[in-house]
Short mmCIF file of C-alpha atoms and ligand atoms in Angstrom, two decimals:
data_model
loop_
_atom_site.label_atom_id
_atom_site.label_comp_id
_atom_site.label_asym_id
_atom_site.label_seq_id
_atom_site.Cartn_x
_atom_site.Cartn_y
_atom_site.Cartn_z
CA MET A 70 -37.53 -72.78 -35.01
CA ASP A 71 -39.81 -71.56 -32.43
CA GLN A 72 -39.79 -67.78 -32.81
CA SER A 73 -40.80 -67.57 -29.00
CA ILE A 74 -37.64 -69.27 -27.96
CA ILE A 75 -35.79 -66.77 -30.39
CA LYS A 76 -37.60 -63.48 -29.14
CA ILE A 77 -36.28 -64.97 -25.57
CA ILE A 78 -32.81 -65.45 -26.48
CA ASN A 79 -32.71 -61.72 -28.09
CA LYS A 80 -34.55 -60.35 -25.17
CA ALA A 81 -31.17 -61.79 -22.94
CA LEU A 82 -28.84 -61.00 -25.30
CA ASP A 83 -29.88 -57.42 -25.22
CA GLY A 84 -29.23 -57.13 -21.53
CA THR A 85 -33.01 -57.63 -20.26
CA LEU A 86 -33.55 -59.82 -17.19
CA LEU A 87 -35.88 -63.20 -18.37
CA THR A 88 -38.88 -63.34 -16.62
CA ARG A 89 -39.18 -66.98 -14.82
CA ALA A 90 -41.58 -68.25 -17.51
CA GLU A 91 -38.68 -67.56 -19.83
CA ILE A 92 -35.97 -68.99 -18.50
CA ILE A 93 -38.50 -72.29 -17.81
CA GLN A 94 -39.01 -72.29 -21.64
CA LEU A 95 -35.35 -71.84 -22.41
CA LEU A 96 -34.89 -75.28 -20.07
CA SER A 97 -37.73 -77.13 -21.54
CA VAL A 98 -36.80 -76.92 -24.98
CA GLU A 99 -35.90 -80.84 -26.71
CA ASN A 100 -32.38 -82.07 -26.33
CA LEU A 101 -30.76 -81.96 -30.07
CA SER A 102 -33.54 -79.48 -31.16
CA PRO A 103 -32.94 -76.59 -33.36
CA GLU A 104 -34.29 -74.43 -30.47
CA SER A 105 -31.06 -76.22 -28.06
CA PHE A 106 -28.76 -75.08 -30.90
CA ALA A 107 -29.43 -71.54 -30.72
CA ILE A 108 -29.24 -71.53 -27.02
CA TRP A 109 -25.76 -73.28 -26.79
CA GLN A 110 -25.13 -70.66 -29.94
CA ALA A 111 -26.59 -67.76 -27.38
CA GLY A 112 -24.77 -68.51 -24.08
CA ARG A 113 -21.89 -68.74 -25.64
CA GLN A 114 -22.14 -65.43 -27.21
CA PHE A 115 -23.75 -63.75 -24.18
CA THR A 116 -20.66 -65.42 -21.54
CA SER A 117 -17.65 -64.57 -24.35
CA LEU A 118 -18.83 -61.04 -24.83
CA LEU A 119 -19.20 -60.55 -20.74
CA ASN A 120 -15.70 -61.80 -20.23
CA ASP A 121 -13.66 -60.52 -23.68
CA GLY A 122 -13.46 -64.25 -24.76
CA PHE A 123 -11.89 -65.26 -21.68
CA ALA A 124 -11.98 -68.78 -19.52
CA GLU A 125 -10.89 -69.50 -15.99
CA VAL A 126 -9.05 -72.76 -14.15
CA HIS A 127 -10.64 -72.95 -10.91
CA ALA A 128 -8.55 -75.21 -8.82
CA HIS A 129 -10.50 -77.62 -5.41
CA ILE A 130 -8.00 -79.30 -3.11
CA GLY A 131 -10.23 -81.28 -0.99
CA LEU A 132 -9.30 -81.23 2.85
CA ASP A 133 -11.03 -84.30 4.48
CA ALA A 134 -13.17 -86.84 3.72
CA ALA A 135 -15.93 -88.35 6.65
CA PRO A 136 -19.30 -89.44 7.44
CA CYS A 137 -20.89 -86.06 7.46
CA PRO A 138 -24.22 -85.67 9.10
CA MET A 139 -25.35 -82.84 7.17
CA ASN A 140 -26.01 -85.71 4.59
CA CYS A 141 -26.61 -84.31 1.27
CA GLN A 142 -27.77 -87.71 -0.11
CA TYR A 143 -26.56 -86.83 -3.38
CA CYS A 144 -22.43 -86.65 -1.83
CA SER A 145 -20.39 -89.41 -1.17
CA PHE A 146 -19.71 -88.20 2.50
CA ALA A 147 -22.83 -88.17 3.49
CA GLU A 148 -23.38 -90.51 6.60
CA ILE A 149 -26.27 -92.12 5.19
CA ASN A 150 -24.52 -93.27 1.68
CA GLY A 151 -21.68 -95.26 3.84
CA VAL A 152 -19.41 -94.74 1.69
CA PHE A 153 -16.82 -92.82 4.26
CA THR A 154 -17.19 -94.27 7.70
CA GLU A 155 -13.97 -93.18 8.94
CA LYS A 156 -12.64 -89.29 9.09
CA VAL A 157 -9.62 -88.51 7.08
CA THR A 158 -7.85 -85.61 6.94
CA TYR A 159 -5.18 -84.69 4.98
CA PRO A 160 -1.71 -83.09 6.66
CA ILE A 161 -1.28 -79.52 6.15
CA GLU A 162 2.15 -80.16 4.06
CA LYS A 163 0.01 -82.38 1.60
CA VAL A 164 -2.70 -79.48 1.48
CA ILE A 165 0.39 -76.68 0.85
CA GLN A 166 2.31 -78.62 -1.77
CA ASP A 167 -1.47 -79.31 -3.77
CA ALA A 168 -1.83 -75.59 -3.71
CA ARG A 169 1.61 -75.07 -4.91
CA ASP A 170 1.34 -77.66 -7.90
CA LEU A 171 -2.02 -76.16 -8.97
CA GLU A 172 -0.78 -72.17 -8.32
CA ALA A 173 2.34 -73.35 -10.28
CA ALA A 174 0.42 -75.36 -12.86
CA GLY A 175 -1.35 -71.71 -13.85
CA ALA A 176 -5.05 -72.07 -11.56
CA ASN A 177 -6.44 -68.75 -11.69
CA ALA A 178 -8.29 -70.06 -7.97
CA LEU A 179 -7.97 -72.07 -5.27
CA TYR A 180 -10.96 -73.48 -3.77
CA LEU A 181 -10.53 -75.36 0.10
CA VAL A 182 -13.10 -77.82 0.37
CA THR A 183 -14.02 -79.07 3.86
CA THR A 184 -16.77 -81.29 5.00
CA ALA A 185 -19.26 -79.92 7.45
CA LEU A 186 -16.97 -81.94 10.03
CA TYR A 187 -13.61 -80.05 9.48
CA GLY A 188 -14.62 -77.23 11.56
CA HIS A 189 -14.34 -73.34 11.02
CA ARG A 190 -11.55 -72.77 13.80
CA ALA A 191 -9.48 -75.42 12.17
CA PHE A 192 -10.01 -73.90 8.41
CA LEU A 193 -9.44 -70.42 9.26
CA GLU A 194 -5.69 -72.01 10.63
CA THR A 195 -5.32 -73.90 7.17
CA ALA A 196 -6.37 -71.34 4.83
CA ALA A 197 -3.80 -68.79 6.95
CA GLN A 198 -1.02 -71.56 5.69
CA VAL A 199 -1.81 -72.23 2.37
CA LYS A 200 -2.02 -68.31 2.03
CA ALA A 201 1.59 -67.88 3.57
CA ALA A 202 2.74 -70.49 1.02
CA LEU A 203 1.66 -69.04 -2.02
CA VAL A 204 3.91 -67.07 -4.28
CA THR A 205 0.84 -65.42 -6.33
CA ASP A 206 -2.10 -63.24 -5.61
CA ILE A 207 -3.71 -66.33 -6.69
CA PRO A 208 -7.45 -65.60 -4.58
CA VAL A 209 -8.43 -68.65 -1.69
CA VAL A 210 -11.97 -69.62 -2.02
CA ALA A 211 -14.04 -71.23 1.27
CA ASN A 212 -15.96 -74.03 0.08
CA ILE A 213 -17.34 -74.82 3.70
CA SER A 214 -20.37 -75.48 5.50
CA ASP A 215 -22.74 -72.46 6.62
CA PHE A 216 -21.59 -69.74 8.59
CA GLY A 217 -22.49 -66.07 10.16
CA PRO A 218 -21.38 -62.73 9.62
CA ASP A 219 -18.83 -62.80 12.53
CA TYR A 220 -16.75 -65.95 10.93
CA ALA A 221 -17.38 -64.04 7.90
CA ARG A 222 -15.32 -60.98 8.49
CA GLU A 223 -12.74 -63.86 10.35
CA LEU A 224 -12.83 -65.07 6.55
CA ALA A 225 -11.68 -61.85 5.45
CA GLU A 226 -9.21 -60.95 7.79
CA VAL A 227 -7.84 -64.26 6.70
CA GLY A 228 -7.79 -63.09 3.40
CA ILE A 229 -10.18 -65.35 1.98
CA GLY A 230 -10.46 -64.17 -1.55
CA GLY A 231 -14.23 -65.87 -2.18
CA VAL A 232 -16.78 -67.67 -0.92
CA TYR A 233 -18.44 -70.87 -3.11
CA HIS A 234 -21.96 -71.23 -1.33
CA VAL A 235 -25.17 -72.75 -3.06
CA ILE A 236 -28.56 -73.58 -2.13
CA ARG A 237 -28.91 -76.94 -4.02
CA LEU A 238 -31.63 -78.61 -5.11
CA GLY A 239 -33.69 -79.99 -3.23
CA GLU A 240 -32.25 -78.37 -0.28
CA GLY A 241 -33.87 -79.50 3.49
CA THR A 242 -35.56 -82.36 1.62
CA TYR A 243 -32.55 -84.22 0.65
CA THR A 244 -30.04 -82.57 2.98
CA ASN A 245 -30.06 -81.77 6.55
CA CYS A 246 -29.37 -77.84 5.83
CA LYS A 247 -31.48 -75.07 5.31
CA ALA A 248 -32.09 -73.13 2.04
CA ASP A 249 -32.65 -69.73 4.14
CA VAL A 250 -29.35 -70.21 6.25
CA ARG A 251 -28.04 -71.09 3.10
CA VAL A 252 -28.82 -67.80 1.82
CA ARG A 253 -27.69 -66.13 4.50
CA THR A 254 -24.39 -67.52 4.64
CA ILE A 255 -24.08 -65.86 1.05
CA GLU A 256 -25.12 -62.60 2.18
CA ALA A 257 -22.62 -62.67 4.96
CA ALA A 258 -19.65 -62.90 3.03
CA LEU A 259 -21.18 -60.58 0.57
CA ASP A 260 -22.01 -58.29 3.63
CA ALA A 261 -18.13 -59.10 4.73
CA GLY A 262 -17.33 -57.74 1.30
CA ILE A 263 -15.95 -61.37 -0.43
CA PRO A 264 -17.67 -62.43 -4.00
CA VAL A 265 -19.29 -65.24 -3.85
CA GLY A 266 -19.34 -68.23 -6.81
CA ASN A 267 -21.95 -69.79 -7.39
CA CYS A 268 -23.51 -72.68 -9.60
CA ILE A 269 -26.89 -74.49 -9.88
CA GLU A 270 -26.30 -78.06 -9.10
CA PRO A 271 -26.58 -81.00 -8.87
CA ILE A 272 -28.80 -81.13 -11.70
CA GLY A 273 -29.92 -84.96 -12.60
CA PRO A 274 -32.81 -86.28 -14.95
CA GLU A 275 -35.30 -86.18 -12.71
CA HIS A 276 -35.02 -82.07 -11.67
CA ALA A 277 -37.70 -80.19 -13.48
CA PRO A 278 -37.16 -76.50 -15.42
CA GLU A 279 -39.34 -75.15 -12.64
CA GLU A 280 -36.63 -76.24 -9.26
CA ILE A 281 -33.78 -74.91 -11.64
CA ALA A 282 -35.86 -71.58 -12.70
CA ASP A 283 -36.08 -70.79 -9.30
CA LEU A 284 -32.96 -71.17 -8.41
CA ILE A 285 -31.44 -69.33 -11.11
CA LEU A 286 -33.39 -66.37 -10.16
CA MET A 287 -32.40 -66.60 -6.64
CA ALA A 288 -28.80 -66.65 -7.71
CA ARG A 289 -29.36 -63.19 -9.66
CA ASP A 290 -31.20 -61.82 -6.88
CA LEU A 291 -28.48 -63.07 -4.95
CA GLY A 292 -25.67 -61.05 -6.88
CA VAL A 293 -22.91 -63.65 -7.26
CA ALA A 294 -20.05 -63.69 -9.18
CA PHE A 295 -20.55 -66.33 -11.61
CA SER A 296 -23.47 -69.26 -11.37
CA GLY A 297 -23.70 -72.36 -13.95
CA ALA A 298 -24.51 -76.06 -14.24
CA MET A 299 -23.11 -78.63 -12.35
CA ARG A 300 -24.14 -82.26 -12.64
CA ARG A 301 -25.00 -84.60 -10.15
CA THR A 302 -22.44 -87.65 -10.34
CA THR A 303 -24.73 -90.19 -9.05
CA VAL A 304 -23.26 -92.45 -5.69
CA PRO A 305 -23.54 -95.97 -6.27
CA GLY A 306 -26.49 -96.74 -3.64
CA SER A 307 -27.95 -93.69 -3.01
CA VAL A 308 -31.34 -92.44 -3.51
CA PHE A 309 -30.65 -91.28 -6.52
CA GLN A 310 -29.47 -94.40 -8.13
CA GLU A 311 -33.04 -94.68 -10.01
CA TYR A 312 -32.50 -91.37 -11.76
CA GLY A 313 -28.93 -91.95 -12.82
CA ASP A 314 -26.78 -88.88 -14.48
CA ILE A 315 -27.84 -86.49 -17.26
CA PRO A 316 -25.81 -86.39 -20.17
CA TYR A 317 -23.47 -83.67 -20.78
CA GLY A 318 -25.31 -82.72 -24.26
CA ARG A 319 -28.07 -81.75 -21.57
CA LEU A 320 -25.89 -80.04 -19.32
CA ALA A 321 -24.71 -77.73 -22.20
CA THR A 322 -28.51 -76.67 -22.40
CA TYR A 323 -28.81 -75.72 -19.24
CA ALA A 324 -25.18 -74.06 -18.98
CA SER A 325 -26.34 -71.52 -21.94
CA ALA A 326 -29.88 -71.05 -20.57
CA ILE A 327 -28.43 -70.34 -16.91
CA ALA A 328 -26.03 -68.37 -18.57
CA LEU A 329 -28.71 -66.12 -20.28
CA GLY A 330 -31.62 -66.22 -17.09
CA THR A 331 -28.72 -64.79 -14.55
CA GLY A 332 -28.29 -61.80 -16.56
CA PRO A 333 -25.14 -59.54 -17.59
CA GLU A 334 -24.34 -58.81 -13.98
CA VAL A 335 -23.43 -62.66 -13.06
CA LYS A 336 -20.67 -62.36 -15.39
CA GLY A 337 -19.29 -66.16 -15.10
CA ASN A 338 -20.39 -69.14 -16.18
CA CYS A 339 -19.04 -72.51 -14.81
CA SER A 340 -19.70 -75.86 -15.39
CA HIS A 341 -18.63 -79.15 -13.50
CA GLU A 342 -17.09 -81.68 -13.78
CA PRO A 343 -15.29 -80.47 -17.44
CA SER A 344 -16.75 -81.17 -20.14
CA GLN A 345 -15.74 -79.76 -23.85
CA LEU A 346 -19.45 -79.79 -24.59
CA CYS A 347 -20.47 -77.28 -21.99
CA ALA A 348 -17.32 -75.16 -22.99
CA GLN A 349 -18.97 -75.12 -26.69
CA ALA A 350 -22.09 -74.09 -25.22
CA GLY A 351 -20.38 -71.00 -23.01
CA ALA A 352 -19.26 -72.09 -19.40
CA ASN A 353 -15.94 -70.26 -18.98
CA ILE A 354 -14.94 -71.44 -15.62
CA MET A 355 -14.18 -75.59 -14.99
CA TRP A 356 -12.31 -77.28 -12.20
CA ALA A 357 -8.93 -78.69 -11.66
CA SER A 358 -9.32 -81.27 -8.66
CA ARG A 359 -6.82 -82.86 -6.04
CA GLY A 360 -7.42 -84.35 -2.60
CA THR A 361 -11.03 -85.66 -1.14
CA ASP A 362 -14.09 -85.15 -3.92
CA PRO A 363 -17.73 -85.34 -2.58
CA ARG A 364 -18.44 -87.73 -6.46
CA ASP A 365 -15.16 -89.95 -5.29
CA THR A 366 -15.55 -93.27 -3.53
CA THR A 367 -11.81 -92.89 -2.50
CA PRO A 368 -9.91 -90.50 0.14
CA GLU A 369 -7.83 -89.07 -3.18
CA THR A 370 -9.69 -88.39 -5.80
CA THR A 371 -9.18 -90.45 -8.79
CA ARG A 372 -11.52 -88.32 -11.05
CA GLY A 373 -9.73 -84.96 -11.26
CA TYR A 374 -8.93 -83.09 -13.91
CA THR A 375 -5.23 -81.48 -14.02
CA VAL A 376 -5.37 -77.24 -14.76
CA SER A 377 -3.55 -78.59 -17.70
CA GLN A 378 -6.50 -80.85 -19.14
CA VAL A 379 -8.63 -77.99 -18.15
CA GLN A 380 -6.51 -75.60 -20.48
CA ASP A 381 -6.77 -78.21 -23.20
CA ILE A 382 -10.42 -77.99 -23.34
CA TRP A 383 -10.10 -74.43 -23.35
CA TRP A 384 -8.19 -74.53 -26.52
CA GLU A 385 -10.31 -77.23 -28.10
CA THR A 386 -13.64 -74.62 -27.59
CA ASP A 387 -11.69 -71.72 -28.76
CA TRP A 388 -11.54 -69.55 -25.32
CA LYS A 389 -8.83 -67.66 -24.55
CA VAL A 390 -7.20 -69.01 -21.28
CA TRP A 391 -7.15 -66.18 -18.38
CA LYS A 392 -3.53 -65.66 -16.75
CA GLY A 393 -3.40 -64.65 -13.19
CA PRO A 394 -5.98 -64.15 -10.26
CA SER A 395 -9.22 -64.93 -11.22
CA ARG A 396 -11.42 -61.77 -12.11
CA TYR A 397 -14.30 -63.19 -10.19
CA TYR A 398 -12.85 -62.99 -6.72
CA GLN A 399 -11.07 -59.57 -6.54
CA ARG A 400 -11.67 -58.16 -3.51
S1 SF4 B 629 -22.27 -81.85 0.24
FE1 SF4 B 629 -20.77 -81.02 2.21
S2 SF4 B 629 -22.00 -80.60 4.14
FE2 SF4 B 629 -23.51 -81.93 2.73
S3 SF4 B 629 -22.83 -84.07 2.56
FE3 SF4 B 629 -21.73 -83.70 1.39
S4 SF4 B 629 -19.48 -82.79 2.74
FE4 SF4 B 629 -21.50 -82.79 4.30
#
């Protein structure tokens, strides 16, 4: 066993923030090595302690599918990928039914997810109607395009409980979004008193530990409620086809290393899509899905998990299931 890895693990478990070089070392271990399993075990222990052994199910509701001009090239909605050539927007009645179903099934947070074409005004109206239809205090989370401080205050006024926002791998190179604008959106949400969920995504086999480490440090510095690891589901015909996906066995090592790297203030650790390996390695937030999904090539997701399927993963991997509103989106 490489003793320098053990030293880094113990430093993280003590609650000390790791350096960039130390995070890169964790992300660089060989798959299936003793060091990788030591990182799994440590990441699991770390996130379990920070969350009293509880895991959550967050629910994604995709509101629309459209040829999106932001052209994030890993996304099936990106215009450049040619998967969706027409705009499909789900009627509010379907969105409300999905929200009620997911709430009744025991989800801990409800994400309303849009393309950049949905419109910020329309989103506020949809969010208000969904909130009015819910019977519990389940937080409604906005996963939408970039916004500024004024809009952040409007989100807060309609009772949005959280914002999911990320500076993605390859931002500005493989997307028409700008990393500094994405950072400012996160800051605007936090300044408006809205907690922010985050993830290191979308990870493919070609991403170097250095790139991943930089986003880990950014998430840590921004003060997000949770981070984690999401793998890219490669869109057929996209620029990433030559690389394909990474296996969940590797993503699990990243999930653990990300938990150790983001440190004790970033309590939650998510993984997407749901995976027992990532749960065993310490991920304690995973998603159920309805509606549109940027990994699917059909308007209604065919790959989304149900709330009970995600809860089964928690059972299989010895996590306790958190009941009630998410602990990460408390305003
Ligand atoms: S990730 Fe979002 S902004 Fe980017 S192309 Fe897909 S829908 Fe558009």
